[in-house]
């Protein structure tokens, strides 16, 4: 996995604009050091990192694909959708992301207030500082609780306070899958089901393929070999693309996996081909 021939890509990387620890520039530097051919910054619910990377890419040898990772729910399952090749400045997309950003802000405030009621001494300003320019989320609160020695690590912060269903948990607003698919296609992009093996029901991927999905993220560090093969077969059956990426969050989740888990560049070529194909269909 470690050899770098310049024939590998990573289509799922987070930056400091969501819950990754590397700035887009640092992601690009590391990707170049690993000799990756292309990357996509797919931050949660924001295109700021992707926009910065696209700007930097012009002075960089590495190809940058516009990307984002949307959170949606389907039948009580958490379903993440990756979008690529869309116009990040498409106004209805920007409006939708602004709504999500405001909701995350209010939600983080509620979480902090609840933690304060539990006599945990953190402030919203500290959480904001921790998220930097980023789209505020639970990982920033978990990092702060850990930095202040209130929890031993991020996992403990989720387990004790802010994980799903815990005392200081509040759900965040999400877009419906239909809305995400429509926005992606209207903005000229292609929509891929992220880490289908992580959803918790492998057969759900098959049902989701009946929607307007254009690809499956079969290559994913958390997938078993059997899952990867199953999703490659499913994509072939449904005539949709296969993608992959590391889901690197920088140092937020231990050692950075960027460059260690990578995907053959052929899949990016095939994704581009699929993109051209669907664009023709949408223009009809
Ligand atoms: P949010 O979008 O604010 O709800 O935060 C969700 C993010 O928190 C996910 O993308 C994960 O990166 C992280 N996360 C969720 N559950 C856990 C957990 N139990 N331990 C560590 N990180 C988690
Ligand atoms: Fe994340
Ligand atoms: Fe995800
Ligand atoms: Zn991700």
CSV table of C-alpha atoms and ligand atoms in Angstrom, one decimal:
chain,number,residue,atom,x,y,z
A,1,UNK,CA,0.0,0.0,0.0
A,2,UNK,CA,2.9,2.4,0.7
A,3,UNK,CA,4.5,2.6,-2.7
A,4,UNK,CA,3.8,5.8,-4.5
A,5,UNK,CA,3.7,5.5,-8.2
A,6,UNK,CA,1.6,8.6,-8.9
A,7,UNK,CA,-1.2,6.3,-10.0
A,8,UNK,CA,-3.3,6.6,-6.9
A,9,UNK,CA,-6.0,9.0,-5.7
A,10,UNK,CA,-7.9,9.7,-2.5
A,11,UNK,CA,-11.5,10.9,-3.0
A,12,UNK,CA,-12.5,11.3,0.6
A,13,UNK,CA,-10.5,13.7,2.8
A,14,UNK,CA,-11.6,16.1,5.6
A,15,UNK,CA,-9.9,19.4,6.3
A,16,UNK,CA,-9.9,21.9,9.1
A,17,UNK,CA,-13.0,23.4,7.6
A,18,UNK,CA,-15.0,20.5,9.0
A,19,UNK,CA,-13.6,18.0,11.5
A,20,UNK,CA,-10.2,17.3,10.0
A,21,UNK,CA,-7.0,18.7,11.6
A,22,UNK,CA,-5.1,19.6,8.4
A,23,UNK,CA,-5.7,22.8,6.4
A,24,UNK,CA,-6.5,22.3,2.7
A,25,UNK,CA,-2.8,23.4,2.0
A,26,UNK,CA,-1.5,20.8,4.5
A,27,UNK,CA,-3.7,18.1,2.9
A,28,UNK,CA,-2.3,19.0,-0.5
A,29,UNK,CA,1.3,19.0,0.8
A,30,UNK,CA,0.9,15.6,2.3
A,31,UNK,CA,-0.9,14.2,-0.7
A,32,UNK,CA,2.0,15.5,-2.9
A,33,UNK,CA,4.5,13.9,-0.5
A,34,UNK,CA,2.7,10.6,-1.0
A,35,UNK,CA,2.7,11.2,-4.7
A,36,UNK,CA,-1.0,11.0,-5.1
A,37,UNK,CA,-2.4,12.0,-8.5
A,38,UNK,CA,-5.6,13.6,-7.3
A,39,UNK,CA,-7.6,14.2,-4.1
A,40,UNK,CA,-11.0,15.5,-3.1
A,41,UNK,CA,-11.7,17.4,0.1
A,42,UNK,CA,-15.1,16.2,1.1
A,43,UNK,CA,-15.8,18.2,4.3
A,44,UNK,CA,-19.1,17.6,6.1
A,45,UNK,CA,-21.7,20.2,5.0
A,46,UNK,CA,-19.3,22.8,3.7
A,47,UNK,CA,-17.4,23.6,0.5
A,48,UNK,CA,-15.0,26.1,2.1
A,49,UNK,CA,-12.1,23.6,2.2
A,50,UNK,CA,-12.8,22.4,-1.3
A,51,UNK,CA,-12.8,26.0,-2.6
A,52,UNK,CA,-9.5,26.7,-0.9
A,53,UNK,CA,-8.0,23.5,-2.3
A,54,UNK,CA,-9.2,24.3,-5.8
A,55,UNK,CA,-7.5,27.7,-5.6
A,56,UNK,CA,-4.3,26.2,-4.3
A,57,UNK,CA,-4.4,23.5,-6.9
A,58,UNK,CA,-3.6,25.9,-9.7
A,59,UNK,CA,-0.1,26.3,-8.2
A,60,UNK,CA,0.2,22.6,-7.3
A,61,UNK,CA,0.9,19.6,-9.4
A,62,UNK,CA,-1.9,17.6,-7.9
A,63,UNK,CA,-5.5,17.5,-9.3
A,64,UNK,CA,-8.2,18.6,-7.0
A,65,UNK,CA,-11.8,17.4,-7.5
A,66,UNK,CA,-14.6,19.5,-6.0
A,67,UNK,CA,-16.2,17.5,-3.2
A,68,UNK,CA,-18.5,17.5,-0.2
A,69,UNK,CA,-20.0,14.9,2.2
A,70,UNK,CA,-23.6,15.4,3.1
A,71,UNK,CA,-25.3,13.8,6.2
A,72,UNK,CA,-28.7,12.5,5.6
A,73,UNK,CA,-31.0,10.0,7.3
A,74,UNK,CA,-33.0,7.3,5.7
A,75,UNK,CA,-35.3,5.0,7.8
A,76,UNK,CA,-33.4,6.0,10.9
A,77,UNK,CA,-30.1,5.0,9.4
A,78,UNK,CA,-27.3,7.6,9.0
A,79,UNK,CA,-26.6,7.8,5.3
A,80,UNK,CA,-23.7,10.0,4.0
A,81,UNK,CA,-23.6,11.1,0.4
A,82,UNK,CA,-20.5,12.3,-1.3
A,83,UNK,CA,-20.8,14.7,-4.2
A,84,UNK,CA,-18.1,15.5,-6.8
A,85,UNK,CA,-17.6,17.7,-9.8
A,86,UNK,CA,-20.4,20.1,-8.8
A,87,UNK,CA,-20.3,23.9,-8.9
A,88,UNK,CA,-19.5,24.8,-5.2
A,89,UNK,CA,-20.9,28.3,-5.7
A,90,UNK,CA,-24.3,27.1,-7.0
A,91,UNK,CA,-26.6,29.6,-5.1
A,92,UNK,CA,-29.3,27.0,-3.9
A,93,UNK,CA,-26.5,24.8,-2.6
A,94,UNK,CA,-24.9,27.7,-0.8
A,95,UNK,CA,-28.3,28.6,0.7
A,96,UNK,CA,-28.8,25.0,1.9
A,97,UNK,CA,-25.3,24.9,3.4
A,98,UNK,CA,-25.8,28.2,5.2
A,99,UNK,CA,-29.0,26.8,6.8
A,100,UNK,CA,-27.0,23.7,8.0
A,101,UNK,CA,-24.2,25.9,9.3
A,102,UNK,CA,-26.6,28.0,11.4
A,103,UNK,CA,-28.2,24.9,12.8
A,104,UNK,CA,-24.8,23.4,13.8
A,105,UNK,CA,-24.0,26.7,15.5
A,106,UNK,CA,-27.2,26.7,17.6
A,107,UNK,CA,-26.8,23.0,18.3
A,108,UNK,CA,-23.3,23.4,19.6
A,109,UNK,CA,-24.6,26.2,21.8
A,110,UNK,CA,-27.3,23.9,23.2
A,111,UNK,CA,-24.7,21.1,23.8
A,112,UNK,CA,-22.5,23.5,25.7
A,113,UNK,CA,-25.4,24.9,27.8
A,114,UNK,CA,-26.4,21.3,28.7
A,115,UNK,CA,-22.8,20.4,29.7
A,116,UNK,CA,-22.7,23.6,31.8
A,117,UNK,CA,-25.9,22.5,33.5
A,118,UNK,CA,-24.0,19.2,34.3
A,119,UNK,CA,-21.3,21.4,35.9
A,120,UNK,CA,-18.8,20.9,33.1
A,121,UNK,CA,-16.8,24.1,32.7
A,122,UNK,CA,-16.5,24.8,29.0
A,123,UNK,CA,-17.6,27.9,27.0
A,124,UNK,CA,-19.0,28.3,23.6
A,125,UNK,CA,-16.1,30.6,22.7
A,126,UNK,CA,-13.6,27.8,23.5
A,127,UNK,CA,-15.5,25.5,21.2
A,128,UNK,CA,-15.5,28.1,18.5
A,129,UNK,CA,-11.8,28.5,18.9
A,130,UNK,CA,-11.4,24.8,18.6
A,131,UNK,CA,-13.3,24.6,15.4
A,132,UNK,CA,-11.3,27.5,13.9
A,133,UNK,CA,-12.7,28.4,10.5
A,134,UNK,CA,-14.5,25.1,10.4
A,135,UNK,CA,-18.1,24.0,10.4
A,136,UNK,CA,-18.7,23.4,14.1
A,137,UNK,CA,-19.4,19.8,15.2
A,138,UNK,CA,-19.3,17.4,18.1
A,139,UNK,CA,-15.7,16.4,17.3
A,140,UNK,CA,-14.6,19.9,18.3
A,141,UNK,CA,-16.5,19.7,21.6
A,142,UNK,CA,-14.9,16.3,22.2
A,143,UNK,CA,-11.5,17.7,21.4
A,144,UNK,CA,-12.0,20.6,23.9
A,145,UNK,CA,-13.3,18.3,26.6
A,146,UNK,CA,-10.1,16.2,26.1
A,147,UNK,CA,-7.8,19.2,26.0
A,148,UNK,CA,-9.2,20.4,29.2
A,149,UNK,CA,-8.7,17.0,30.9
A,150,UNK,CA,-12.4,16.6,31.5
A,151,UNK,CA,-12.4,13.4,29.4
A,152,UNK,CA,-9.4,11.1,28.7
A,153,UNK,CA,-10.0,11.1,25.0
A,154,UNK,CA,-12.4,11.9,22.3
A,155,UNK,CA,-14.1,8.5,22.4
A,156,UNK,CA,-14.8,8.9,26.1
A,157,UNK,CA,-16.3,12.4,25.4
A,158,UNK,CA,-18.7,10.7,23.0
A,159,UNK,CA,-19.4,7.8,25.3
A,160,UNK,CA,-20.0,10.0,28.4
A,161,UNK,CA,-21.7,13.1,27.1
A,162,UNK,CA,-22.3,13.8,23.4
A,163,UNK,CA,-22.6,10.5,21.6
A,164,UNK,CA,-26.0,9.7,20.1
A,165,UNK,CA,-28.6,9.4,22.9
A,166,UNK,CA,-26.2,10.6,25.6
A,167,UNK,CA,-27.2,13.4,28.1
A,168,UNK,CA,-25.8,16.3,26.0
A,169,UNK,CA,-26.7,15.0,22.6
A,170,UNK,CA,-28.9,16.9,20.2
A,171,UNK,CA,-29.5,15.8,16.6
A,172,UNK,CA,-28.4,18.1,13.9
A,173,UNK,CA,-30.5,19.2,11.0
A,174,UNK,CA,-30.0,17.2,7.8
A,175,UNK,CA,-31.2,17.4,4.3
A,176,UNK,CA,-33.3,14.6,2.8
A,177,UNK,CA,-31.5,12.3,0.4
A,178,UNK,CA,-33.8,13.5,-2.4
A,179,UNK,CA,-32.8,17.1,-1.7
A,180,UNK,CA,-29.1,16.2,-1.7
A,181,UNK,CA,-29.3,14.3,-4.9
A,182,UNK,CA,-31.3,17.1,-6.6
A,183,UNK,CA,-28.9,19.8,-5.4
A,184,UNK,CA,-25.9,17.8,-6.5
A,185,UNK,CA,-27.3,17.1,-10.0
A,186,UNK,CA,-28.6,20.7,-10.4
A,187,UNK,CA,-25.1,21.9,-9.5
A,188,UNK,CA,-23.7,19.7,-12.3
A,189,UNK,CA,-22.3,17.1,-10.0
A,190,UNK,CA,-22.3,13.3,-9.4
A,191,UNK,CA,-23.6,11.7,-6.2
A,192,UNK,CA,-22.0,8.7,-4.5
A,193,UNK,CA,-23.1,6.7,-1.5
A,194,UNK,CA,-20.3,7.1,1.1
A,195,UNK,CA,-19.0,4.0,3.0
A,196,UNK,CA,-22.1,1.9,2.5
A,197,UNK,CA,-20.7,-0.8,4.8
A,198,UNK,CA,-20.8,1.7,7.7
A,199,UNK,CA,-24.6,2.3,7.5
A,200,UNK,CA,-25.3,-0.8,9.5
A,201,UNK,CA,-27.4,-2.7,7.0
A,202,UNK,CA,-25.5,-3.7,3.8
A,203,UNK,CA,-28.7,-4.5,2.0
A,204,UNK,CA,-29.8,-0.9,2.4
A,205,UNK,CA,-27.2,0.1,-0.2
A,206,UNK,CA,-29.1,-2.0,-2.7
A,207,UNK,CA,-32.4,-0.2,-2.0
A,208,UNK,CA,-30.7,3.2,-2.0
A,209,UNK,CA,-29.4,2.4,-5.5
A,210,UNK,CA,-33.0,2.6,-6.7
A,211,UNK,CA,-32.7,6.4,-6.1
A,212,UNK,CA,-30.8,8.7,-8.3
A,213,UNK,CA,-27.3,7.6,-7.1
A,214,UNK,CA,-24.4,7.5,-9.5
A,215,UNK,CA,-21.8,5.6,-7.5
A,216,UNK,CA,-20.8,3.6,-4.4
A,217,UNK,CA,-17.8,4.2,-2.2
A,218,UNK,CA,-16.7,0.6,-2.2
A,219,UNK,CA,-13.0,1.2,-1.3
A,220,UNK,CA,-13.0,2.3,2.3
A,221,UNK,CA,-10.7,1.5,5.2
A,222,UNK,CA,-13.5,0.3,7.4
A,223,UNK,CA,-14.8,-2.2,4.8
A,224,UNK,CA,-13.9,-5.8,4.9
A,225,UNK,CA,-12.7,-7.4,1.7
A,226,UNK,CA,-16.1,-9.2,1.4
A,227,UNK,CA,-17.9,-5.9,1.7
A,228,UNK,CA,-15.7,-4.2,-0.9
A,229,UNK,CA,-16.3,-7.0,-3.3
A,230,UNK,CA,-20.0,-7.0,-2.6
A,231,UNK,CA,-20.3,-3.2,-3.3
A,232,UNK,CA,-18.2,-3.5,-6.5
A,233,UNK,CA,-20.6,-6.2,-7.7
A,234,UNK,CA,-23.6,-4.1,-6.7
A,235,UNK,CA,-22.3,-1.1,-8.6
A,236,UNK,CA,-21.7,-3.2,-11.6
A,237,UNK,CA,-25.3,-4.6,-11.4
A,238,UNK,CA,-26.7,-1.2,-11.2
A,239,UNK,CA,-24.4,0.3,-13.8
A,240,UNK,CA,-23.1,3.0,-11.4
A,241,UNK,CA,-19.5,4.0,-10.6
A,242,UNK,CA,-17.2,2.8,-7.8
A,243,UNK,CA,-15.1,5.2,-5.8
A,244,UNK,CA,-12.9,5.1,-2.7
A,245,UNK,CA,-11.1,7.2,-0.2
A,246,UNK,CA,-9.4,7.2,3.2
A,247,UNK,CA,-11.9,9.4,5.1
A,248,UNK,CA,-8.8,11.0,6.7
A,249,UNK,CA,-9.5,13.4,9.5
A,250,UNK,CA,-5.9,14.4,10.0
A,251,UNK,CA,-4.8,13.9,13.6
A,252,UNK,CA,-8.4,14.0,14.8
A,253,UNK,CA,-8.7,10.2,14.8
A,254,UNK,CA,-5.2,9.1,15.6
A,255,UNK,CA,-2.5,8.8,13.0
A,256,UNK,CA,-3.4,10.3,9.6
A,257,UNK,CA,-4.3,7.7,7.1
A,258,UNK,CA,-3.8,10.0,4.1
A,259,UNK,CA,-1.4,8.3,1.7
A,260,UNK,CA,-1.7,4.9,3.4
A,261,UNK,CA,-5.1,4.1,2.1
A,262,UNK,CA,-5.4,5.0,-1.6
A,263,UNK,CA,-7.3,4.0,-4.6
A,264,UNK,CA,-6.2,3.2,-8.2
A,265,UNK,CA,-6.5,6.3,-10.4
A,266,UNK,CA,-8.5,4.2,-12.9
A,267,UNK,CA,-11.5,4.7,-10.7
A,268,UNK,CA,-11.3,8.4,-11.0
A,269,UNK,CA,-11.1,8.1,-14.8
A,270,UNK,CA,-14.2,5.9,-14.7
A,271,UNK,CA,-16.0,8.4,-12.4
A,272,UNK,CA,-15.3,11.2,-14.9
A,273,UNK,CA,-16.7,9.1,-17.6
A,274,UNK,CA,-19.8,8.4,-15.6
A,275,UNK,CA,-20.1,12.1,-14.9
A,276,UNK,CA,-20.0,13.0,-18.6
A,277,UNK,CA,-22.6,10.4,-19.2
A,278,UNK,CA,-25.0,11.6,-16.5
A,279,UNK,CA,-24.5,15.3,-17.5
A,280,UNK,CA,-25.7,14.4,-21.0
A,281,UNK,CA,-28.8,12.7,-19.5
A,282,UNK,CA,-29.6,15.7,-17.3
A,283,UNK,CA,-29.3,18.1,-20.2
A,284,UNK,CA,-31.7,16.0,-22.3
B,1,LIG,P1,-21.6,15.8,14.1
B,1,LIG,O1,-21.6,16.0,12.6
B,1,LIG,O2,-21.4,17.1,14.8
B,1,LIG,O3,-22.8,15.1,14.6
B,1,LIG,O4,-20.4,14.9,14.5
B,1,LIG,C1,-20.3,13.7,13.8
B,1,LIG,C2,-18.8,13.3,13.7
B,1,LIG,O5,-18.4,12.9,15.0
B,1,LIG,C3,-18.6,12.0,12.9
B,1,LIG,O6,-18.3,12.4,11.5
B,1,LIG,C4,-17.5,11.4,13.5
B,1,LIG,O7,-16.3,11.9,12.9
B,1,LIG,C5,-17.5,11.8,14.9
B,1,LIG,N1,-18.0,10.8,15.9
B,1,LIG,C6,-19.2,10.3,16.0
B,1,LIG,N2,-19.3,9.4,17.0
B,1,LIG,C7,-18.1,9.3,17.5
B,1,LIG,C8,-17.5,8.4,18.5
B,1,LIG,N3,-18.2,7.6,19.2
B,1,LIG,N4,-16.2,8.6,18.7
B,1,LIG,C9,-15.4,9.4,18.0
B,1,LIG,N5,-15.9,10.2,17.0
B,1,LIG,C10,-17.2,10.1,16.8
B,2,LIG,FE1,-16.2,13.4,10.2
B,3,LIG,FE1,-19.0,9.8,6.5
B,4,LIG,ZN1,-16.0,11.5,5.8
